[in-house]
mmCIF file of C-alpha atoms in Angstrom:
data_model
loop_
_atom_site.group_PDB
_atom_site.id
_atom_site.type_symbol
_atom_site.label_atom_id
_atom_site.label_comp_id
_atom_site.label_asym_id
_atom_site.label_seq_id
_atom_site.Cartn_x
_atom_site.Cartn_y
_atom_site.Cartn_z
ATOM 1 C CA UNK A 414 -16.111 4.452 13.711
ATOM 2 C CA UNK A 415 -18.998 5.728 15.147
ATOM 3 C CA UNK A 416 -20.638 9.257 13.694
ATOM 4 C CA UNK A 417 -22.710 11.012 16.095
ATOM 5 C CA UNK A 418 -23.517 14.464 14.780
ATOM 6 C CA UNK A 419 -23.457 15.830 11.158
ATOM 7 C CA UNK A 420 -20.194 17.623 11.475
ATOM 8 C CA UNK A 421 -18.069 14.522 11.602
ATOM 9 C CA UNK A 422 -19.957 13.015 8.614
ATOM 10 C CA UNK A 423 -17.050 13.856 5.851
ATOM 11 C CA UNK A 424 -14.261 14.315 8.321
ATOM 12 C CA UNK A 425 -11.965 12.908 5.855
ATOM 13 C CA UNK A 426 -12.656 15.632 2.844
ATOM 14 C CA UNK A 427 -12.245 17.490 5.701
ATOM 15 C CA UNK A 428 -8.981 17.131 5.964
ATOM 16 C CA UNK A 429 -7.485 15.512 2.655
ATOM 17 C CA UNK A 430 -6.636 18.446 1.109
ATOM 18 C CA UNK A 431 -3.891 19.252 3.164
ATOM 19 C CA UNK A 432 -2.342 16.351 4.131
ATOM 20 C CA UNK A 433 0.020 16.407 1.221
ATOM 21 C CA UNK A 434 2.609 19.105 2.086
ATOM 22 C CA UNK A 435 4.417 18.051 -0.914
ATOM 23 C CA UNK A 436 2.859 15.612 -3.597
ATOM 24 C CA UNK A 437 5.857 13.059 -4.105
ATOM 25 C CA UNK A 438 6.072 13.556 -7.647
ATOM 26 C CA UNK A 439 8.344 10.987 -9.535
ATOM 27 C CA UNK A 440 8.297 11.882 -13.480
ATOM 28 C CA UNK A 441 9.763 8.716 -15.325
ATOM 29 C CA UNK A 442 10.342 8.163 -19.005
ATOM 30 C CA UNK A 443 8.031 5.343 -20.330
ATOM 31 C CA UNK A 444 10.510 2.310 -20.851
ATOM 32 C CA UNK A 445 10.799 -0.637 -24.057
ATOM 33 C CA UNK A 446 9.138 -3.867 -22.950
ATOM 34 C CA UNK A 447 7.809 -6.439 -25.596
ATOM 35 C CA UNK A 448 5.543 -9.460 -25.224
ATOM 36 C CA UNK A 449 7.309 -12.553 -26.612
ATOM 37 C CA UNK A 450 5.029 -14.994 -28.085
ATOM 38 C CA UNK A 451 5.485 -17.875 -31.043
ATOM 39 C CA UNK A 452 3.986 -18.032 -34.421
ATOM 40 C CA UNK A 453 0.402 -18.441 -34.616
ATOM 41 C CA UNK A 454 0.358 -19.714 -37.797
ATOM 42 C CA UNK A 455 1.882 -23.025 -36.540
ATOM 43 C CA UNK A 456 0.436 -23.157 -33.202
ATOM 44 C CA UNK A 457 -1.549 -26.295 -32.564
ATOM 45 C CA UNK A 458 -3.619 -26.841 -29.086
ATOM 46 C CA UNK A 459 -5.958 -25.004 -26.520
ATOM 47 C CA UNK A 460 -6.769 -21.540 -27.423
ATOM 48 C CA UNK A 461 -8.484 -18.616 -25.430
ATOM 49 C CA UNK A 462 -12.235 -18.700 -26.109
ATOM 50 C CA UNK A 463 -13.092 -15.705 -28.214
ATOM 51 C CA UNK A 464 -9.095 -15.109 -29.183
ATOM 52 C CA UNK A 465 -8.089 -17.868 -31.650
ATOM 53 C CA UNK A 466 -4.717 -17.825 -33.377
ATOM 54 C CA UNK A 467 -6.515 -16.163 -36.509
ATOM 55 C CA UNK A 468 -7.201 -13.023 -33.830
ATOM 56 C CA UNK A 469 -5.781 -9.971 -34.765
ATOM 57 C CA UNK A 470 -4.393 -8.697 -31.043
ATOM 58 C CA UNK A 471 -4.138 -4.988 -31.949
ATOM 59 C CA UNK A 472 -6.345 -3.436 -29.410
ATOM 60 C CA UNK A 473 -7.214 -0.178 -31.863
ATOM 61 C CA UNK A 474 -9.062 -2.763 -33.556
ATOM 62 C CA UNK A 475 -11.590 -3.030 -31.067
ATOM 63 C CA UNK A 476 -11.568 0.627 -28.967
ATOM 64 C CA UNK A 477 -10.865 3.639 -30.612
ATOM 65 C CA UNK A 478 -9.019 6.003 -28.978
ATOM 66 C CA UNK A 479 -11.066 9.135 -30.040
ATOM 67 C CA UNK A 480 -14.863 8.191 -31.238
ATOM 68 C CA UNK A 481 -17.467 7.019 -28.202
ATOM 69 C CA UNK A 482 -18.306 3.509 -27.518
ATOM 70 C CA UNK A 483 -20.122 4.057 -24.473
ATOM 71 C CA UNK A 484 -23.954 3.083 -24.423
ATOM 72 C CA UNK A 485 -25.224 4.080 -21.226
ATOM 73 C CA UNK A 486 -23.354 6.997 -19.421
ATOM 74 C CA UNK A 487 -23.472 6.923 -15.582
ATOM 75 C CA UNK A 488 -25.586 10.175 -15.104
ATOM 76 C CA UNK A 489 -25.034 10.473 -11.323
ATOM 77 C CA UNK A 490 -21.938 10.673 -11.685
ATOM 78 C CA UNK A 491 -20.409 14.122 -9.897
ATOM 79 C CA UNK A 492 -17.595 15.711 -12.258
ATOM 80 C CA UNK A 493 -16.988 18.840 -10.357
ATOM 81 C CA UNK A 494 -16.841 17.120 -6.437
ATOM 82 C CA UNK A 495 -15.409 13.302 -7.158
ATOM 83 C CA UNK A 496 -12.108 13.453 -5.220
ATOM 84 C CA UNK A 497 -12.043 9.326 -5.226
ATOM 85 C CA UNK A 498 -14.280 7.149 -6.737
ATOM 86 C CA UNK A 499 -15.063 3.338 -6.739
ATOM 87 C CA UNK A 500 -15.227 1.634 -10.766
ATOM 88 C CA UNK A 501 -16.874 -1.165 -9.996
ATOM 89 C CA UNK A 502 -16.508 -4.487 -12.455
ATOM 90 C CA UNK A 503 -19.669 -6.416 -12.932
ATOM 91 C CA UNK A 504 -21.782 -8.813 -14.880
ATOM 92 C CA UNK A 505 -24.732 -6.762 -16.726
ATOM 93 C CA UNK A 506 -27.153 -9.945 -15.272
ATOM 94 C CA UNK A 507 -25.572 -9.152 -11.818
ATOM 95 C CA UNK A 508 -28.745 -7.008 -10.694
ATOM 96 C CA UNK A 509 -28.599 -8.566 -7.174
ATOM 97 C CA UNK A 510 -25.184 -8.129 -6.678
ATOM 98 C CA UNK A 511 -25.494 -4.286 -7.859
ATOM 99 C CA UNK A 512 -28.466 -3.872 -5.513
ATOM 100 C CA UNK A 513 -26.619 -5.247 -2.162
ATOM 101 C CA UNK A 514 -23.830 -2.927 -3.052
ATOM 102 C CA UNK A 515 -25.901 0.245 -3.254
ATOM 103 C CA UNK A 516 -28.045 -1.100 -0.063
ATOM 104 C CA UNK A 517 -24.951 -1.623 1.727
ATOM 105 C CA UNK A 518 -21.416 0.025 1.514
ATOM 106 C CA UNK A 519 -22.390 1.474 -1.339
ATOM 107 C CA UNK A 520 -24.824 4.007 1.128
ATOM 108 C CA UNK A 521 -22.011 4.272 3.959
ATOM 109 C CA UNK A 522 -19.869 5.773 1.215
ATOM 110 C CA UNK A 523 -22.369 8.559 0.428
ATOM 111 C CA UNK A 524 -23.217 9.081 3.709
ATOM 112 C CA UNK A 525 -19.133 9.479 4.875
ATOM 113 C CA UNK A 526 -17.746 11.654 2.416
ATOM 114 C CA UNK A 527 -19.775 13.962 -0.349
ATOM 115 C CA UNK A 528 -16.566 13.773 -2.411
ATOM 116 C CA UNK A 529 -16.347 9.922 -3.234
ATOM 117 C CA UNK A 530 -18.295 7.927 -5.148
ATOM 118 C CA UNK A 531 -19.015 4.744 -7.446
ATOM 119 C CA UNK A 532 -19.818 3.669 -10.771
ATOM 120 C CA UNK A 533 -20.792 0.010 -12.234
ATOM 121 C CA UNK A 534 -19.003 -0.741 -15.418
ATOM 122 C CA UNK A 535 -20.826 -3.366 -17.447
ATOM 123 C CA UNK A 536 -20.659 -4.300 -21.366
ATOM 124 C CA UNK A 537 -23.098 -6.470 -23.152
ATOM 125 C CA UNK A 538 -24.202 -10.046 -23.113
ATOM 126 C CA UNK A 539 -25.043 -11.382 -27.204
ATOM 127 C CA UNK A 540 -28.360 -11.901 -25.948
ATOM 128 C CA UNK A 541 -30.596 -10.764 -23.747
ATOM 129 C CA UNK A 542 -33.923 -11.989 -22.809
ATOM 130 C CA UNK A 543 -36.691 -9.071 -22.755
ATOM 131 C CA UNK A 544 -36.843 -9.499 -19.254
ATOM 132 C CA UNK A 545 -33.823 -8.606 -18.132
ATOM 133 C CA UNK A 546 -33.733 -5.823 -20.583
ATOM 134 C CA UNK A 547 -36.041 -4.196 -18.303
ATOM 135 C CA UNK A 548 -34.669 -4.721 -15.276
ATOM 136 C CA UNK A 549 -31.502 -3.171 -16.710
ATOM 137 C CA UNK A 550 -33.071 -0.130 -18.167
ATOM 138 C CA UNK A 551 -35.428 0.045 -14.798
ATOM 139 C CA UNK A 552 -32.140 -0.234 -12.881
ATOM 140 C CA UNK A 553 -30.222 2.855 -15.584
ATOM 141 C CA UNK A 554 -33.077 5.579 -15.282
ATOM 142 C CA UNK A 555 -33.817 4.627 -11.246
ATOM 143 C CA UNK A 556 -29.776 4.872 -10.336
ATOM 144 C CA UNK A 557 -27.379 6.435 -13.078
ATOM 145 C CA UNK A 558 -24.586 4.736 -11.861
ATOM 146 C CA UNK A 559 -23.916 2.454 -14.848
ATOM 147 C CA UNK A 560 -21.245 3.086 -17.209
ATOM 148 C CA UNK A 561 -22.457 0.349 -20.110
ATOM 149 C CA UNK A 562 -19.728 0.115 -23.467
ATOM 150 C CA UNK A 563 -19.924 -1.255 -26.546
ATOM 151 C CA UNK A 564 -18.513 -4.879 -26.016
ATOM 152 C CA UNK A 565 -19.145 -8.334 -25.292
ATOM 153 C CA UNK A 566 -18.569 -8.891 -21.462
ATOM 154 C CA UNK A 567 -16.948 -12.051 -21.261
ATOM 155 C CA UNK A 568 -13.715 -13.504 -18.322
ATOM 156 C CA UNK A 569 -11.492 -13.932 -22.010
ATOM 157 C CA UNK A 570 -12.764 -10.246 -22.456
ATOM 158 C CA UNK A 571 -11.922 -8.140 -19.137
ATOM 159 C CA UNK A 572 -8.816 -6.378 -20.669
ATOM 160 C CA UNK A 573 -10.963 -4.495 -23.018
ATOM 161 C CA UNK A 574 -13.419 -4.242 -20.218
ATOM 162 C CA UNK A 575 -10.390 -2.480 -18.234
ATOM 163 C CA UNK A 576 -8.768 -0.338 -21.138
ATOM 164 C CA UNK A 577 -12.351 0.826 -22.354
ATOM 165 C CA UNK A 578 -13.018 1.797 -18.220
ATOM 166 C CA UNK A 579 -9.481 3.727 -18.105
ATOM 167 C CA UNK A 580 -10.894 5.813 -21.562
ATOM 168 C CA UNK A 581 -13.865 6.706 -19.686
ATOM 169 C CA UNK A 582 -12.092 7.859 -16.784
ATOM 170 C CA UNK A 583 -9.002 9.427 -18.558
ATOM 171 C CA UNK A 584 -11.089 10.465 -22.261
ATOM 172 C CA UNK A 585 -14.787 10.967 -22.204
ATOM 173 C CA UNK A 586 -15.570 12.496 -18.664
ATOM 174 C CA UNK A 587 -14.878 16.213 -18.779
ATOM 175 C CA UNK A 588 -13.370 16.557 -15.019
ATOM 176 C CA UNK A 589 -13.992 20.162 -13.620
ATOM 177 C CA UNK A 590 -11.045 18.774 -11.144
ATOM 178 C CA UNK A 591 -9.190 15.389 -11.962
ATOM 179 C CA UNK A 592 -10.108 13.007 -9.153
ATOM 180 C CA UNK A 593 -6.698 12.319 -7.116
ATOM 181 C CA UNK A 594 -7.649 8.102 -6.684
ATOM 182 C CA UNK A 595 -9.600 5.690 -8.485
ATOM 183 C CA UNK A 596 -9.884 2.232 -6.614
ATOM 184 C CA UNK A 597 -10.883 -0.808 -9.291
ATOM 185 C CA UNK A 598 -12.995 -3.630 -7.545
ATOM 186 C CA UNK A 599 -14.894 -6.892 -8.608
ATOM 187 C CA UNK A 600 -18.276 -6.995 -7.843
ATOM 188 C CA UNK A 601 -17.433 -9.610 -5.437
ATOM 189 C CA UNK A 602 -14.986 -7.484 -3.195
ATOM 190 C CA UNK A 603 -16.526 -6.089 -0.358
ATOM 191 C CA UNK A 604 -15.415 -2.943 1.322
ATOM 192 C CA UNK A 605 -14.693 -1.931 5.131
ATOM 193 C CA UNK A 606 -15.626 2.107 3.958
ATOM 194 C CA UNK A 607 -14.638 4.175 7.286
ATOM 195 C CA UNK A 608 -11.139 2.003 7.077
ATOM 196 C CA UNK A 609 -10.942 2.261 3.551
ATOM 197 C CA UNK A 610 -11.397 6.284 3.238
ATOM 198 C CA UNK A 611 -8.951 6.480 6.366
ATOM 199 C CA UNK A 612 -6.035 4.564 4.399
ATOM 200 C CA UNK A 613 -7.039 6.334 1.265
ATOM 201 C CA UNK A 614 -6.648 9.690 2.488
ATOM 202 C CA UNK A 615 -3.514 9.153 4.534
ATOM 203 C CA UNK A 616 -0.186 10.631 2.730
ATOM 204 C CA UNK A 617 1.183 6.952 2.305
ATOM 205 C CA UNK A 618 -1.786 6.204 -0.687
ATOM 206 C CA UNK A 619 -2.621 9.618 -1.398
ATOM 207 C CA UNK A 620 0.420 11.932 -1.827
ATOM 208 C CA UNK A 621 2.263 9.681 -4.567
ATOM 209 C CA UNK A 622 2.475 10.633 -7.808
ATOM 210 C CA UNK A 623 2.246 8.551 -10.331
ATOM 211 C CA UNK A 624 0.604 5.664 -8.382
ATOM 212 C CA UNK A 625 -0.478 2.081 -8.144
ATOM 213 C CA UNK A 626 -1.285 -0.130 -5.283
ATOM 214 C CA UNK A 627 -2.551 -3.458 -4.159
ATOM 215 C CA UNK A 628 -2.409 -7.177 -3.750
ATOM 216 C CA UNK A 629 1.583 -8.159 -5.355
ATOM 217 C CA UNK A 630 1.863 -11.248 -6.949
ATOM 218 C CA UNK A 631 3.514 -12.762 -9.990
ATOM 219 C CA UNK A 632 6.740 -14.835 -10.224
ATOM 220 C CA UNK A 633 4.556 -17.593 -10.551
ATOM 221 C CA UNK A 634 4.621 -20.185 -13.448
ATOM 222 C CA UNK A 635 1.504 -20.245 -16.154
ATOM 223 C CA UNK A 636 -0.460 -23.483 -16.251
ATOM 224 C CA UNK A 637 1.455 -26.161 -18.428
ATOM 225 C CA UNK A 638 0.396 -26.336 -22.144
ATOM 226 C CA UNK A 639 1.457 -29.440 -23.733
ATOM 227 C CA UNK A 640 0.888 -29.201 -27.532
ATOM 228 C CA UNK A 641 -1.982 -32.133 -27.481
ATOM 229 C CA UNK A 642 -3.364 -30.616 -24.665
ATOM 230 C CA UNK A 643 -7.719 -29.874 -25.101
ATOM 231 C CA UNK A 644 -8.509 -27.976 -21.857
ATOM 232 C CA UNK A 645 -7.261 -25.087 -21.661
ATOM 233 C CA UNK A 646 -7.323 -23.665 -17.401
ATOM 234 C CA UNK A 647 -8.327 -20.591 -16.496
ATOM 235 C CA UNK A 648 -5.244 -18.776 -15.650
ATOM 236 C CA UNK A 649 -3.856 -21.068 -18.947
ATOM 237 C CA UNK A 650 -2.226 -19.349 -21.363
ATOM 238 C CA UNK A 651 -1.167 -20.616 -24.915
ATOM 239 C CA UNK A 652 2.425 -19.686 -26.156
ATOM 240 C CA UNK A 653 0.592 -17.965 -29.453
ATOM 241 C CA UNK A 654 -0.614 -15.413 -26.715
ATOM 242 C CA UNK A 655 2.538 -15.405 -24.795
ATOM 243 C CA UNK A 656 6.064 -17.174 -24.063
ATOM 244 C CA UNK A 657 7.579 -17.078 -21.151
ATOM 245 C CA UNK A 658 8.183 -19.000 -18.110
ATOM 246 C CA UNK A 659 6.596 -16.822 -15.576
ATOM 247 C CA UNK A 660 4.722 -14.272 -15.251
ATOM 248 C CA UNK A 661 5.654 -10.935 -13.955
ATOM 249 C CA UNK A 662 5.370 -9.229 -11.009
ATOM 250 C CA UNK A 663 1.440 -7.468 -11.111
ATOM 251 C CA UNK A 664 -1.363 -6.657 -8.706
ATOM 252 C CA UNK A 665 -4.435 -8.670 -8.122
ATOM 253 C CA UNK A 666 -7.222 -7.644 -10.756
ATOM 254 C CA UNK A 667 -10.432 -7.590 -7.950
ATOM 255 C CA UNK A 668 -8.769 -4.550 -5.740
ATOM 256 C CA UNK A 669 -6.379 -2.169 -7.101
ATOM 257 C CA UNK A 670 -5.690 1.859 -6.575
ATOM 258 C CA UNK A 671 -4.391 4.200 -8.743
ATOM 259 C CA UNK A 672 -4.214 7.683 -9.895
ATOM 260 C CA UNK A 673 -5.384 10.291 -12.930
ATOM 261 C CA UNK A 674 -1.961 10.481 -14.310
ATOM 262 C CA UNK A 675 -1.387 6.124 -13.889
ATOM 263 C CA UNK A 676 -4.485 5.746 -15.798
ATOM 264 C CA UNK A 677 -3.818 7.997 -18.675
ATOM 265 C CA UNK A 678 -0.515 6.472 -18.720
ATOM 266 C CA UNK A 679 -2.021 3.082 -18.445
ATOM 267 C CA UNK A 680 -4.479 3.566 -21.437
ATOM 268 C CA UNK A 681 -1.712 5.062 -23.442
ATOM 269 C CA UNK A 682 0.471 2.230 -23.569
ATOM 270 C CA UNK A 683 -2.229 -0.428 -23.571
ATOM 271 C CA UNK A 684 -2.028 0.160 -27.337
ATOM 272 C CA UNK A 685 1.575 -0.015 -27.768
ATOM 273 C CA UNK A 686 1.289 -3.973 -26.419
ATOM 274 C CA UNK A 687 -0.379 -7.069 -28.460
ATOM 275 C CA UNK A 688 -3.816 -8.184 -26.742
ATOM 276 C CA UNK A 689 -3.289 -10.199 -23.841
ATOM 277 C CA UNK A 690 -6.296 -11.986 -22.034
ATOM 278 C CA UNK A 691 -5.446 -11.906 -18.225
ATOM 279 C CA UNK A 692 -6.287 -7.997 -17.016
ATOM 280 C CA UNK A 693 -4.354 -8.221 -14.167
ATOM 281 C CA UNK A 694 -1.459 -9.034 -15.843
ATOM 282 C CA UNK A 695 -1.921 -7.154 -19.068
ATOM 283 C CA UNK A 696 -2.787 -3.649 -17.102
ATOM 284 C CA UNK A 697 -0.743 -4.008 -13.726
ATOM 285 C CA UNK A 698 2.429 -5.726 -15.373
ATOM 286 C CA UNK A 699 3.045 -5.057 -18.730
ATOM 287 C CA UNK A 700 1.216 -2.016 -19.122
ATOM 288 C CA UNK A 701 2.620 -0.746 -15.856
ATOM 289 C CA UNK A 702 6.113 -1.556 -16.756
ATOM 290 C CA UNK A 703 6.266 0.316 -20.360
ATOM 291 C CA UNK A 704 4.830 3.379 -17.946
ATOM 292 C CA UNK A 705 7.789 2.414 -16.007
ATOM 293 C CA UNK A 706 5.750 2.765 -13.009
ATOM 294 C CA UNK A 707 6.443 1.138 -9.858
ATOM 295 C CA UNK A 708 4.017 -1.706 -7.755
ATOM 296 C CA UNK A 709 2.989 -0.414 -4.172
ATOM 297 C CA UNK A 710 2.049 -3.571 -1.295
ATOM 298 C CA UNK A 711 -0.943 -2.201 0.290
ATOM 299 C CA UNK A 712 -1.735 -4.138 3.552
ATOM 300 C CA UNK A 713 -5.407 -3.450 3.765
ATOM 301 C CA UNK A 714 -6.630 -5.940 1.234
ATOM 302 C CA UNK A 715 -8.106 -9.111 1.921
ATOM 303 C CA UNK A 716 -6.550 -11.666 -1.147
ATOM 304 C CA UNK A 717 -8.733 -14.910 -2.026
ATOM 305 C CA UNK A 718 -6.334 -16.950 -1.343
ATOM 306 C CA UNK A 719 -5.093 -15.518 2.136
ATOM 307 C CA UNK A 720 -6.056 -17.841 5.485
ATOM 308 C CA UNK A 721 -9.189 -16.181 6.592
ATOM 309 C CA UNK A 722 -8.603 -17.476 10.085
ATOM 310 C CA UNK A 723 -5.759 -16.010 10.051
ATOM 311 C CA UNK A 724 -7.114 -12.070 9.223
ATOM 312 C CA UNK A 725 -8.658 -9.362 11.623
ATOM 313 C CA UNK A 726 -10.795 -8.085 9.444
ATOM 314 C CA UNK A 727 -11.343 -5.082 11.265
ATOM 315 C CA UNK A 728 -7.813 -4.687 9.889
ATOM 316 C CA UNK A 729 -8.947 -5.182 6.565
ATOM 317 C CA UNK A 730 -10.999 -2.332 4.035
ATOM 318 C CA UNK A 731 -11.437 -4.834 0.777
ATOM 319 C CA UNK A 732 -12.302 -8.052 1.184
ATOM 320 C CA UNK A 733 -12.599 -10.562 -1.867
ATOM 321 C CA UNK A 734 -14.522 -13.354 -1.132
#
C-alpha cells in the first residue's frame, strides 16, 4: 500500500472504531484442567536446566501478583491512545536485533497508525559485562521502549518471561482505555505492517471477545525420555514436569494475538497450574483451556516450519524466520 498524502496515513484508526457493530461477546466459565506429572522424588534422568526435580513449580514463588518486579518501565509507552500494541520478546544482548526493528517496521508502524505501538520485553542476564551495561542504559534513556523485569532471561525461563509480560499489560499499566489487541512476537518474527494492521482491524480478529489467535499446532508427541537418557532436547520434556503422551492443541509461541480480557484471564489462571517450561504450551494450552477459551487459525502467519517456496509473502503479515 502506497500512502501519498497525510490524510491516508492512519486510515485504519480511521475506521476501527466502527467496524464492530456488535462485539461478539462469548462469557464462559473458567473450566478444571490439571497437569499430570510423576513423583519427583523418584525421578531419575534429564532434567530442564534451571528446573530440577528439587524445584518448587508454584509460580507465586517467583512473581507476585501485587508488589512490582519491573526494573526499567517502557516510558514511551502511550496509555491513553494504544488501541494495539506489539510486546516484543527479546534477548537483553539483542541490541542489533532491537535496532533493525525500530529502523525498520518498527518506523512503518508509527508512521501508519498513531494508535499502535511496541514495547521490548527483556529480563536479566547473571552477568553483564560493563560494556553492554551501557549500551543497554544508552539504548533505555535514548528509546523508552523497554519493559526490563526482575528475572533471569533464559529459553527454560520464557513462561515467567510471558506471565510477568501479561502482569504488565493486565496489572501495572494504568490504561486510560484498555487496548482492544495485543500481538506477542519473537524478536526474530518479522512483520508485513500495512497487511498486518489491515487483518487486525477487520471484524474477523478484532470484534471477538474473549480472543486468541495464531499458528495451531499440538497433537504432536514430546521427545522420548528413556530413564538413562543424558540429553535432554529442546522441546524434551521429563515426566517429573509432565505425563502425557501428547501435547495439546496450542498456538505457536513467536506470533500470537489476543485481547485485554484473554490476558487477564491468562495471568489469572497461570497460577492455578504447576510451572511448566514450554510458553507456548503452558500459556496457549493449558492456561487457555482452564480460561476455557477457544484457539482461532489465523492465515496470515508465516510458521518456521512452513515451505517457504511454497508462500506469497505478500500474503503473509508475520514472518518467523
Amino acid at each position: 500500500l502506497i500512502y501519498r498524502n497525510s490524510n491516508e496515513r492512519d486510515i485504519w484508526h480511521q475506521y476501527k472504531d466502527s467496524i464492530c457493530r456488535k462485539d461478539v461477546i462469548t462469557n464462559k466459565r473458567t473450566r478444571r484442567f490439571n497437569i499430570e506429572f510423576t513423583n519427583a522424588s523418584s525421578y531419575y534422568g534429564p532434567t530442564i536446566p534451571g528446573w530440577p526435580p528439587s524445584a518448587s513449580r508454584d509460580i507465586s514463588k517467583y512473581i507476585s501478583k501485587e508488589s512490582e518486579s519491573y526494573l526499567v518501565y517502557p516510558k514511551s509507552l502511550d496509555v491513553k491512545q494504544t488501541d494495539f500494541l506489539i510486546v516484543i520478546h527479546s534477548r537483553l544482548e539483542s541490541f542489533d536485533t532491537r535496532k533493525v526493528i525500530r529502523d525498520t517496521w518498527g518506523k512503518v508502524l508509527k508512521k501508519l497508525s498513531n494508535n499502535s505501538s511496541y514495547i521490548f520485553v527483556i529480563g536479566r542476564e547473571e552477568s553483564l559485562s560493563n560494556g553492554n551495561r551501557k549500551i543497554l542504559d544508552t539504548e533505555i534513556t535514548d528509546h523508552g521502549d523497554i519493559l526490563q523485569e526482575d528475572f533471569i532471561d533464559s529459553y527454560y525461563n520464557l513462561t515467567l518471561k510471558s506471565i510477568i509480560s501479561l502482569k504488565f499489560l493486565t496489572r501495572t499499566v494504568i490504561w486510560t482505555k484498555k487496548p482492544r489487541r495485543f500481538l506477542k512476537i519473537d524478536d526474530d518474527v518479522f512483520l508485513n505492517i500495512p497487511l498486518l494492521l489491515k487483518s487486525v482491524f477487520s471484524p474477523a480478529l478484532w470484534c471477538k471477545e474473549p480472543y486468541l489467535g495464531g499458528v495451531i499446532l499440538g497433537n504432536f508427541t514430546p521427545n522420548a525420555l528413556s530413564p538413562t537418557a543424558r540429553v535432554l532436547g529442546k522441546w524434551g520434556v521429563p515426566s517429573y514436569m509432565l505425563e502425557r503422551k501428547q501435547y495439546p492443541a496450542f498456538l505457536s509461541g513467536s506470533t500470537y494475538l489476543f485481547s485485554f480480557a484473554t490476558g487477564n484471564c491468562l495471568f489469572e489462571e497461570a497460577f492455578n497450574l504447576p510451572y511448566f517450561h514450554l510458553e507456548d504450551i503452558f500459556i496457549t494450552s493449558f492456561a487457555a483451556t482452564k480460561c476455557n477459551i477457544n484457539l482461532d487459525r489465523i492465515k496470515g502467519i508465516l510458521f518456521w516450519r512452513t515451505k517457504k517456496e511454497h508462500i506469497l509473502l505478500t500474503k503473509k503479515f508475520a514472518i518467523h524466520y
